[in-house]
Amino acid sequence: MNKGISSVPINLRIYSPHVLSLTLIDLPGITKVPVGDQPPDIEQQIRDMIMQFISRENCLILAVTPANTDLANSDALKLAKEVDPQGLRTIGVITKLDLMDEGTDAREVLENKLLPLRRGYIGVVNRSQKDIDGKKDIKAALLAERKFFLSHPSYRHMADRMGTPYLQKVLNQQLTNHIRDTLPAFRSKLQSQLLSIEHEVEVYKNFRPEDPTRKTKALLQMVQQFSVDFEKRIEGSGDQVDTLELSGGAKINRIFHERFPFELVKMEFNEKELRREISYAIKNIHGIRTGLFTPDMAFEAIVKKQIVKLKGPCLKSVDLVMQELINTVKKCTKKLATYPRLCEETERIVAGYIREREEKTKDQMLLLIDIQVSYINTNHEDFIGFANAQQRSSQVNKSAVGNQPQVIRKGWLTINNIGIMKGGSKEYWFVLTAESLSWYKDDEEKEKKYMLPLDNLKVRDVEKSFMSSKHIFALFNTEQRNVYKDYRFLELACDSQEEVDSWKASLLRAGVYPDKSSGSNKTETEENGQADNFSMDPQLERQVETIRNLVDSYMSIINKCIRDLIPKTIMHLMINNVKEFINAELLAHLYSSEDQNTLMEESAEQAQRRDETLCMYQALQEALAIIGDISTSTVSTPAPPPVDDSWLQQARRSPPPSPSTPRRPTLNNPPTRPLSGRGPAPAIPSPGPQSGAPPVPFRPGALPPFPSAEGHGGPPQVPSRPSRAPPSVPRRADADGSSSRPDSPPLLLDL
């Protein structure tokens, strides 16, 4: 509301045949002390705002500094040096040359001798506040500026390189250089844009609104294009490759050969549940009798139940393929967006047909599964048979002589009751074979810790402790011997109950049975109310293992058959049928759905896009022609050589005396030389860097010299002058010597 700042620019556009086509950004000066409603960090905020603009590579920086202040302390030059260390974008501008004290001038600065910049300095004389109040126009101000430089003895020899018109000329040359440098890239960009819309323009060139057959031709072309696109996306082609994700035929192929087999495997292995079902089937078939032989009816019952479970994955694969076909249709109809009604009707008709085929395909799937259930072919050449199943069952408990023991399971387990004094439980890599349980330091199985034989071992449940989050089971010896070292039990812990059950099922296959005594004390944990531990005598376990092997063998045959038949069924009943429908019947369905004129009604957006594309094409051609003329008629000037601008880095650490006060030789006062080691400087220094007052020329009878400050031996300082300015000159400093306005801002030209 008062003196606050905002980084949002205030835009002012000036139109005139006599000005350059440039953007001038007038940035605020850096305020050192907050005034009004400015925040305490106003200096940093303004600095950040300035850096945001001057960091642009396509900006020229006009570092404006008043002639009656110390040039070495110019914030504008310091900031310009930070973003433009080579000095290629920085032009020094010296103002208020007419307000310098008599006997002083800025000749050496403007000649780029005192504190040089790569692009030098340009002096200007603007209107004073009195001139502005007196309605002095710009033309008169330019004439007065020209007269000042021609009549001033220090500047008349370089009057042609001073003033606002010369500054305009320099900036115009820089604009020309910038255009010349950017022309090749700009021309390439325009040509690439032209090529990108040429194909579309060719289509529009053949557009004839008055042609009566236009809509019929367009409809035939659109349907034909849709058919070709759909087939290419399903069958695969080189001209429409999606590099972001799988789609179309590739996605369906993945469903056939990755997703569907995975669904089959996922439901195939549930060891604990399957063994329980086999056990119950055997017992229920025997009834009250004690069976001596393994009943084949148990095998059939289990196999049929497993085959019926395949219906879920089969139906799911049909759903996935149907969804991908509909997605493919939606992608293909994007080219029909020119005619919204045609696009909508095509999508509706094809999607409806796909859903019809989905129902027929699902019926065929269920029929295939029912066919497999209706007859269990135990004479299949790949079926292992009863004798082989029994032999494999006996090999689980004892390994063949001279062969490696069969590995049943591997995985991480925590030994819960060993090493309590050494930090508690520890995790090991366990390997379960048909003969032993071994554990290693890690899964590389290089360092074996122990091998425990499975003879006379049984499994017992251990109640989960209050403080532990793990689920525990224990191994113990039925002959009351120690299992491991001095331990009667070996407590093993898992992260979940499912993992415990899985390990117990694996131990069961290795011949390590649950302890019967623990079954009476164990509460029923399953949701269906059935006990987890059921009676498993060795004879029953052998029968379960035999049926398990038979089921494994037969289900592998069924899975192989299903994995082969399901993709073929989907391909025949869905995908090929949909392709034939699009090729042969889609056009007839479109004609029968709606009137041709309604279908081929063009969208307003498409008409607008056609007009914009044609206009853009014409504009790009004109732009390339103009660039061709510019590139042959403009002459660029090389950048000036680098200069020694080390004074800019030293300005803040040890500010030299003001470069803007070189005295002209006067009577009885020879000209002074720069001090060695500090760069050029006049004999009489200006006030300190915090003072905004102009330097005071030496006059006879001045005040006696002051003692050096704090014993540093520096030259005597001249106190600030009181603010007694003439009426026509703006006030430069307050009575206390502080500047009455922020430092002069750097100006930028955004090319």
Short mmCIF file of C-alpha atoms in Angstrom, two decimals, residues 413-428 430 439 462 470 472-476 483-493:
data_model
loop_
_atom_site.label_atom_id
_atom_site.label_comp_id
_atom_site.label_asym_id
_atom_site.label_seq_id
_atom_site.Cartn_x
_atom_site.Cartn_y
_atom_site.Cartn_z
CA LEU A 413 13.31 -69.39 9.66
CA THR A 414 14.16 -67.92 13.04
CA ILE A 415 15.53 -70.24 15.76
CA ASN A 416 13.69 -68.87 18.75
CA ASN A 417 15.20 -70.63 21.81
CA ILE A 418 18.93 -70.65 21.03
CA GLY A 419 21.40 -67.92 21.85
CA ILE A 420 19.15 -66.00 24.24
CA MET A 421 22.15 -64.86 26.28
CA LYS A 422 23.87 -63.71 23.08
CA GLY A 423 21.17 -61.35 21.92
CA GLY A 424 18.09 -63.49 21.43
CA SER A 425 16.75 -65.33 18.39
CA LYS A 426 18.60 -65.50 15.09
CA GLU A 427 17.53 -66.06 11.50
CA TYR A 428 19.00 -68.83 9.34
CA PHE A 430 16.83 -73.73 6.21
CA TRP A 439 20.42 -74.57 8.31
CA VAL A 462 3.88 -73.50 20.59
CA LYS A 470 6.10 -64.18 15.41
CA ILE A 472 6.20 -70.50 16.52
CA PHE A 473 6.29 -74.29 16.13
CA ALA A 474 8.72 -76.78 17.68
CA LEU A 475 10.51 -79.99 16.68
CA PHE A 476 11.19 -82.66 19.31
CA VAL A 483 17.23 -82.41 19.39
CA TYR A 484 20.10 -79.94 19.18
CA LYS A 485 23.02 -79.77 21.63
CA ASP A 486 21.48 -79.47 25.12
CA TYR A 487 18.04 -78.46 23.86
CA ARG A 488 15.08 -80.84 24.05
CA PHE A 489 13.08 -78.66 21.63
CA LEU A 490 14.03 -76.67 18.55
CA GLU A 491 11.64 -73.72 18.37
CA LEU A 492 11.25 -72.27 14.88
CA ALA A 493 9.44 -68.96 14.24
#
